[in-house]
XYZ file of C-alpha atoms in Angstrom:
248
model
C -5.136 -12.542 0.528
C -3.701 -15.567 -1.180
C -3.015 -14.289 -4.691
C -2.028 -10.664 -5.054
C -3.210 -10.572 -8.617
C -6.093 -12.993 -8.420
C -8.855 -10.816 -7.026
C -6.459 -8.033 -5.953
C -8.365 -7.622 -2.719
C -8.062 -8.268 0.989
C -11.152 -10.006 2.340
C -11.463 -9.440 6.070
C -13.955 -11.271 8.291
C -15.673 -9.622 11.224
C -18.723 -10.146 13.368
C -19.641 -6.461 13.592
C -17.781 -3.413 12.360
C -18.483 0.282 12.065
C -16.300 3.085 10.806
C -16.784 6.817 10.859
C -15.486 8.514 7.753
C -12.803 11.112 8.344
C -11.592 13.060 5.302
C -7.958 13.374 4.420
C -6.529 16.686 5.510
C -3.602 17.909 3.441
C -3.447 21.383 5.012
C -1.233 20.485 7.970
C 2.255 21.966 7.959
C 4.638 20.499 10.515
C 6.500 23.827 10.676
C 3.359 25.556 11.982
C 1.688 22.618 13.677
C 4.313 20.628 15.615
C 1.532 19.035 17.688
C 0.044 17.230 14.712
C -1.696 14.071 15.894
C -0.433 10.679 14.748
C -3.750 9.898 13.056
C -3.747 13.183 11.123
C -0.099 12.656 10.143
C -0.901 9.168 8.820
C -3.773 10.507 6.725
C -1.585 13.285 5.333
C 1.101 10.776 4.414
C -1.463 8.623 2.601
C -2.699 11.646 0.672
C 0.841 12.707 -0.262
C 1.783 9.146 -1.259
C -1.207 8.853 -3.587
C -0.302 12.152 -5.263
C 3.372 11.226 -5.570
C 2.504 7.846 -7.084
C 1.137 9.640 -10.171
C 3.890 12.278 -10.422
C 5.091 13.390 -13.835
C 8.477 14.780 -14.820
C 7.082 18.300 -14.464
C 5.669 17.955 -10.937
C 7.952 15.227 -9.573
C 10.083 17.558 -7.439
C 7.101 19.305 -5.822
C 5.154 16.116 -5.087
C 8.285 14.355 -3.870
C 9.036 17.231 -1.483
C 5.449 17.188 -0.198
C 5.637 13.440 0.385
C 8.969 13.843 2.165
C 7.542 16.522 4.493
C 4.545 14.286 5.239
C 6.832 11.371 6.120
C 8.934 13.595 8.393
C 5.766 14.829 10.107
C 4.599 11.237 10.548
C 7.929 10.282 12.091
C 7.661 13.132 14.605
C 4.015 12.493 15.407
C 4.027 8.684 15.506
C 7.651 7.702 16.040
C 9.716 5.437 13.797
C 10.834 2.561 15.988
C 11.652 0.175 13.123
C 13.244 2.851 10.909
C 10.911 2.254 7.954
C 9.884 5.904 7.693
C 13.484 7.108 7.623
C 14.281 4.498 4.969
C 11.459 5.872 2.819
C 12.700 9.441 3.370
C 16.265 8.501 2.407
C 15.024 6.764 -0.749
C 13.545 10.051 -1.980
C 16.962 11.689 -2.113
C 16.898 15.457 -2.641
C 13.734 15.283 -4.792
C 15.344 16.807 -7.853
C 14.672 15.374 -11.294
C 18.239 14.159 -11.582
C 17.542 11.774 -8.701
C 14.862 10.016 -10.755
C 16.318 6.726 -12.012
C 16.050 5.567 -15.578
C 12.352 4.986 -16.081
C 12.821 1.706 -17.906
C 10.711 -0.990 -16.313
C 13.003 -3.999 -16.791
C 14.274 -5.335 -13.479
C 13.034 -6.349 -10.032
C 10.509 -4.370 -7.992
C 9.651 -4.985 -4.327
C 6.303 -4.264 -2.656
C 6.994 -1.481 -0.135
C 3.545 -0.036 0.689
C -0.155 -0.809 0.499
C -1.836 2.537 1.119
C -5.453 2.493 2.326
C -7.813 5.463 2.539
C -8.424 5.006 6.283
C -5.936 3.901 8.982
C -6.281 0.566 10.793
C -4.384 -1.227 13.561
C -4.149 -4.799 12.319
C -1.071 -5.685 14.398
C -2.754 -4.507 17.636
C 0.148 -2.252 18.666
C -2.132 0.650 19.556
C -1.188 2.718 16.499
C -3.270 2.849 13.347
C -1.608 3.090 9.954
C -2.715 3.673 6.384
C 0.170 1.504 5.190
C -1.334 -1.955 5.528
C 1.910 -3.624 4.502
C 3.541 -2.250 7.660
C 0.761 -3.798 9.740
C 1.556 -7.376 8.681
C 4.462 -9.683 9.509
C 3.859 -11.070 6.031
C 4.395 -9.992 2.445
C 8.076 -9.219 3.053
C 9.206 -10.472 -0.350
C 6.410 -9.668 -2.779
C 8.196 -8.885 -6.046
C 7.520 -8.119 -9.680
C 10.233 -9.092 -12.144
C 10.042 -7.529 -15.618
C 12.044 -9.176 -18.395
C 13.266 -7.406 -21.535
C 11.156 -9.697 -23.756
C 7.914 -8.277 -22.259
C 7.377 -11.263 -19.991
C 7.594 -11.269 -16.230
C 6.769 -13.068 -13.019
C 4.896 -12.086 -9.854
C 6.516 -13.692 -6.826
C 4.778 -14.151 -3.474
C 6.198 -15.952 -0.440
C 3.370 -15.592 2.082
C -0.148 -14.385 2.706
C -2.094 -13.236 5.760
C -5.266 -14.859 7.013
C -6.968 -12.085 9.006
C -10.076 -11.959 11.162
C -11.247 -9.215 13.514
C -14.183 -8.412 15.729
C -15.371 -5.691 18.080
C -13.840 -5.958 21.546
C -16.437 -6.922 24.161
C -17.923 -3.878 25.871
C -16.793 -1.397 23.202
C -18.169 -0.029 19.953
C -14.969 1.086 18.235
C -12.154 -1.101 19.575
C -11.163 -4.132 17.533
C -9.203 -7.284 18.184
C -7.347 -8.710 15.186
C -6.142 -12.241 14.664
C -3.501 -12.642 11.964
C -2.055 -15.899 10.732
C 0.866 -15.492 8.348
C 1.026 -18.476 6.022
C 4.225 -19.165 4.099
C 3.542 -20.203 0.531
C 5.516 -19.760 -2.666
C 3.102 -18.602 -5.338
C 4.523 -17.389 -8.657
C 2.398 -16.068 -11.503
C 3.607 -15.401 -15.044
C 2.556 -12.283 -16.916
C 3.166 -10.205 -20.032
C 3.569 -6.445 -20.033
C 3.500 -3.412 -22.312
C 4.626 0.150 -21.697
C 3.349 3.433 -23.133
C 5.212 6.384 -21.609
C 4.814 5.979 -17.836
C 1.857 3.576 -18.043
C 2.525 -0.131 -17.633
C -0.157 -2.681 -18.491
C 0.197 -6.157 -16.982
C -1.847 -9.177 -18.095
C -1.262 -12.244 -15.960
C -1.648 -15.895 -16.905
C -5.267 -15.807 -15.727
C -6.006 -12.923 -18.164
C -6.381 -10.447 -15.288
C -5.310 -6.991 -16.470
C -3.926 -4.241 -14.243
C -2.629 -0.790 -15.167
C 0.315 0.681 -13.293
C 1.953 4.111 -13.148
C 5.739 4.403 -13.300
C 7.140 7.404 -11.434
C 10.877 7.488 -10.861
C 11.804 4.481 -8.747
C 8.207 3.668 -7.828
C 5.541 1.632 -9.582
C 1.958 1.868 -8.359
C -1.603 0.846 -9.105
C -4.891 1.764 -7.452
C -7.275 -1.090 -6.714
C -10.859 0.113 -6.174
C -12.332 -1.564 -3.101
C -9.063 -3.406 -2.606
C -9.687 -3.581 1.152
C -13.118 -5.003 1.952
C -14.522 -5.902 5.349
C -17.802 -7.739 5.619
C -20.076 -9.108 8.291
C -19.532 -12.850 8.598
C -23.138 -13.289 9.759
C -24.849 -12.071 6.597
C -21.899 -11.320 4.257
C -22.897 -7.659 3.891
C -20.041 -5.287 3.076
C -19.408 -3.076 6.097
C -16.362 -1.101 4.959
C -14.762 -0.681 1.572
C -11.515 1.151 0.900
C -9.415 1.667 -2.188
C -5.838 0.408 -1.949
C -2.756 1.741 -3.685
C -0.036 -0.868 -4.182
C 3.445 0.685 -4.371
C 6.520 -1.205 -5.544
C 10.070 0.176 -5.413
C 12.878 -0.557 -7.865
C 15.604 -2.814 -6.444
């Protein structure tokens, strides 16, 4: 994906790809199910993250707590070798409303998660994740800067060129090839805010609507993750993506 706000989509090439749908399951409780599988924990975290991204002042504490529990369960089930899960847990604080920062939008926001509806293993480490941003060695400094005069700039320093195909002799094992390309790509935009809704219109007249919740800013991109057959260009898998940025 070369421009985050051009098409707002990841286009992935493959020669053949199939995916069995597995619904999100939000009924797991780590206190009663300590043997929760990594895959189920990842799906629960994605579900909790999507709910928390649209939290209001009234339900912030409850949704924050649910998200925190899901992250803790994911850490136990999948491990947290790089410490990213613990960092996310620490950022939630004690989930009380007085931990919610000033909900003004002016300032710098860093991309911290791209949540998909189904887990994938793009970095070929044997563990699938619904956080696509964690699967790339790219997109480390994707930022949104909001100025007080209702202007802003989208800053990108890299993009990933990704291809994958079915591993020979299998029907559900995939080999990914990722090329991280460094490229400074800045896009100007204007913005407006009504309560917790932020509308961004970039210099190409592309409009996106974001939700501000505490120290997180998010937007859902329908069919933001698309995989298609390179032989006939038919869409083989289509997932919504939730982009989450965190206040710096």
